[in-house]
Amino acid sequence: MKKILLTTTALTMLAGAAAADISISGTARMGVSHNAAGANAGTTVNNRMRVNFNGSGETDGGLTFGAHLRIQSGGNVTAGAATWISNGTMTLTVGNTNDAIRQTGGIWGCGVGFVGGIICGDTGGLLGSSSGNSSTAAGVTKVRLDFALGSANVSISGGTLQDNQIAASFAAGAATINMGWDQGNASG
């Protein structure tokens, strides 16, 4: 009788705890690219596989939380984790994540071609001032706070060896206006 009562008590205590939802997804790609001129002239064969682990849940008090971990083939295997917590108005993200400009300002590399960035006309150097999450675990830890301010979405970020940034995005009729500020103090 004592064993049954103890088991029932343990199950009752677990019923009120926050439960997390876990999902696993992945992508794979393969291809051949050719560059006829320049320093990168030649043919390249490329392939990659990624597996993503995502978990999320909600506390009894209404806070939502989650984590993301990516494993990628080749080089370093684990891409570093990111965790977040939100109260519905603001979200705090810590770890291997995008900085403010990439998250809210709408800047995300060149994205041209099969592997992206091969043909990049970034003559102003804008893409070098913003860093995304690392695919090779080389990224350093960032802290980012995202929140709504009226009709604008605002992000503030910084971290060890990272630029301090503020970015905002808001709709103006049929257009979306994105802007960002970068302190430019990162080294490395």
Short mmCIF file of C-alpha atoms in Angstrom, two decimals, residues 80-182:
data_model
loop_
_atom_site.label_atom_id
_atom_site.label_comp_id
_atom_site.label_asym_id
_atom_site.label_seq_id
_atom_site.Cartn_x
_atom_site.Cartn_y
_atom_site.Cartn_z
CA GLY A 80 26.17 25.36 -30.33
CA ALA A 81 22.86 25.76 -28.55
CA ALA A 82 20.58 28.74 -28.11
CA THR A 83 17.98 29.06 -25.37
CA TRP A 84 15.12 31.54 -24.99
CA ILE A 85 12.40 32.60 -22.60
CA SER A 86 9.42 34.86 -23.35
CA ASN A 87 6.56 36.51 -21.49
CA GLY A 88 4.57 37.16 -24.70
CA THR A 89 5.80 40.75 -24.99
CA MET A 90 9.56 40.30 -24.78
CA THR A 91 11.85 37.40 -25.67
CA LEU A 92 15.34 36.93 -24.24
CA THR A 93 17.63 34.66 -26.30
CA VAL A 94 21.10 33.55 -25.18
CA GLY A 95 23.64 31.42 -27.03
CA ASN A 96 24.43 30.68 -30.66
CA THR A 97 21.86 33.03 -32.21
CA ASN A 98 21.56 35.96 -34.62
CA ASP A 99 22.48 39.45 -33.53
CA ALA A 100 19.94 42.31 -33.60
CA ILE A 101 20.59 43.47 -37.17
CA ARG A 102 20.25 40.00 -38.69
CA GLN A 103 17.23 39.14 -36.54
CA THR A 104 15.16 42.30 -36.98
CA GLY A 105 16.93 44.46 -39.55
CA GLY A 106 16.40 41.98 -42.37
CA ILE A 107 20.06 41.56 -43.38
CA TRP A 108 21.04 37.96 -44.00
CA GLY A 109 24.10 37.38 -46.16
CA CYS A 110 23.97 37.34 -49.93
CA GLY A 111 21.96 34.18 -50.34
CA VAL A 112 22.97 33.98 -53.99
CA GLY A 113 23.57 30.60 -55.52
CA PHE A 114 23.59 27.06 -54.21
CA VAL A 115 25.86 27.70 -51.20
CA GLY A 116 25.09 31.42 -50.85
CA GLY A 117 27.61 34.22 -50.68
CA ILE A 118 29.64 33.09 -53.69
CA ILE A 119 28.50 36.08 -55.73
CA CYS A 120 28.25 38.86 -53.19
CA GLY A 121 28.14 42.52 -54.16
CA ASP A 122 28.59 43.83 -50.60
CA THR A 123 30.81 46.76 -51.59
CA GLY A 124 29.70 48.76 -48.55
CA GLY A 125 30.82 46.07 -46.08
CA LEU A 126 27.38 45.88 -44.46
CA LEU A 127 27.28 42.12 -44.12
CA GLY A 128 30.57 41.96 -42.24
CA SER A 129 29.19 44.11 -39.41
CA SER A 130 26.46 41.64 -38.52
CA SER A 131 26.84 38.04 -37.42
CA GLY A 132 24.38 35.21 -37.50
CA ASN A 133 24.39 31.96 -35.67
CA SER A 134 27.40 29.75 -36.31
CA SER A 135 27.10 26.50 -38.26
CA THR A 136 30.48 25.31 -37.03
CA ALA A 137 30.34 25.98 -33.26
CA ALA A 138 32.79 28.84 -33.81
CA GLY A 139 30.20 31.46 -32.89
CA VAL A 140 30.53 33.20 -29.57
CA THR A 141 27.67 33.58 -27.12
CA LYS A 142 25.27 36.42 -27.84
CA VAL A 143 22.47 37.87 -25.74
CA ARG A 144 19.50 39.36 -27.62
CA LEU A 145 16.30 40.95 -26.36
CA ASP A 146 13.39 41.17 -28.85
CA PHE A 147 10.23 43.17 -28.12
CA ALA A 148 7.38 45.10 -29.73
CA LEU A 149 7.36 48.87 -29.38
CA GLY A 150 4.07 50.08 -30.84
CA SER A 151 3.97 48.74 -34.41
CA ALA A 152 7.76 48.25 -34.54
CA ASN A 153 9.71 45.11 -33.72
CA VAL A 154 12.92 46.01 -31.87
CA SER A 155 16.02 43.92 -31.05
CA ILE A 156 19.00 44.77 -28.87
CA SER A 157 22.05 42.46 -28.79
CA GLY A 158 25.61 42.13 -27.58
CA GLY A 159 27.97 39.61 -26.08
CA THR A 160 31.58 38.61 -25.59
CA LEU A 161 33.60 39.71 -28.65
CA GLN A 162 30.37 40.91 -30.30
CA ASP A 163 29.22 44.30 -31.51
CA ASN A 164 26.47 45.97 -29.49
CA GLN A 165 23.53 46.48 -31.84
CA ILE A 166 20.02 47.90 -31.96
CA ALA A 167 17.67 47.19 -34.88
CA ALA A 168 14.05 47.97 -35.66
CA SER A 169 11.57 46.92 -38.32
CA PHE A 170 8.15 48.43 -38.96
CA ALA A 171 5.51 48.53 -41.67
CA ALA A 172 4.84 51.77 -43.55
CA GLY A 173 1.89 51.06 -45.81
CA ALA A 174 2.88 48.36 -48.29
CA ALA A 175 6.59 48.75 -47.46
CA THR A 176 8.65 47.50 -44.55
CA ILE A 177 11.39 49.74 -43.17
CA ASN A 178 14.37 48.13 -41.44
CA MET A 179 17.13 50.03 -39.69
CA GLY A 180 19.99 49.18 -37.39
CA TRP A 181 22.90 50.63 -35.41
CA ASP A 182 26.17 48.80 -34.77
#
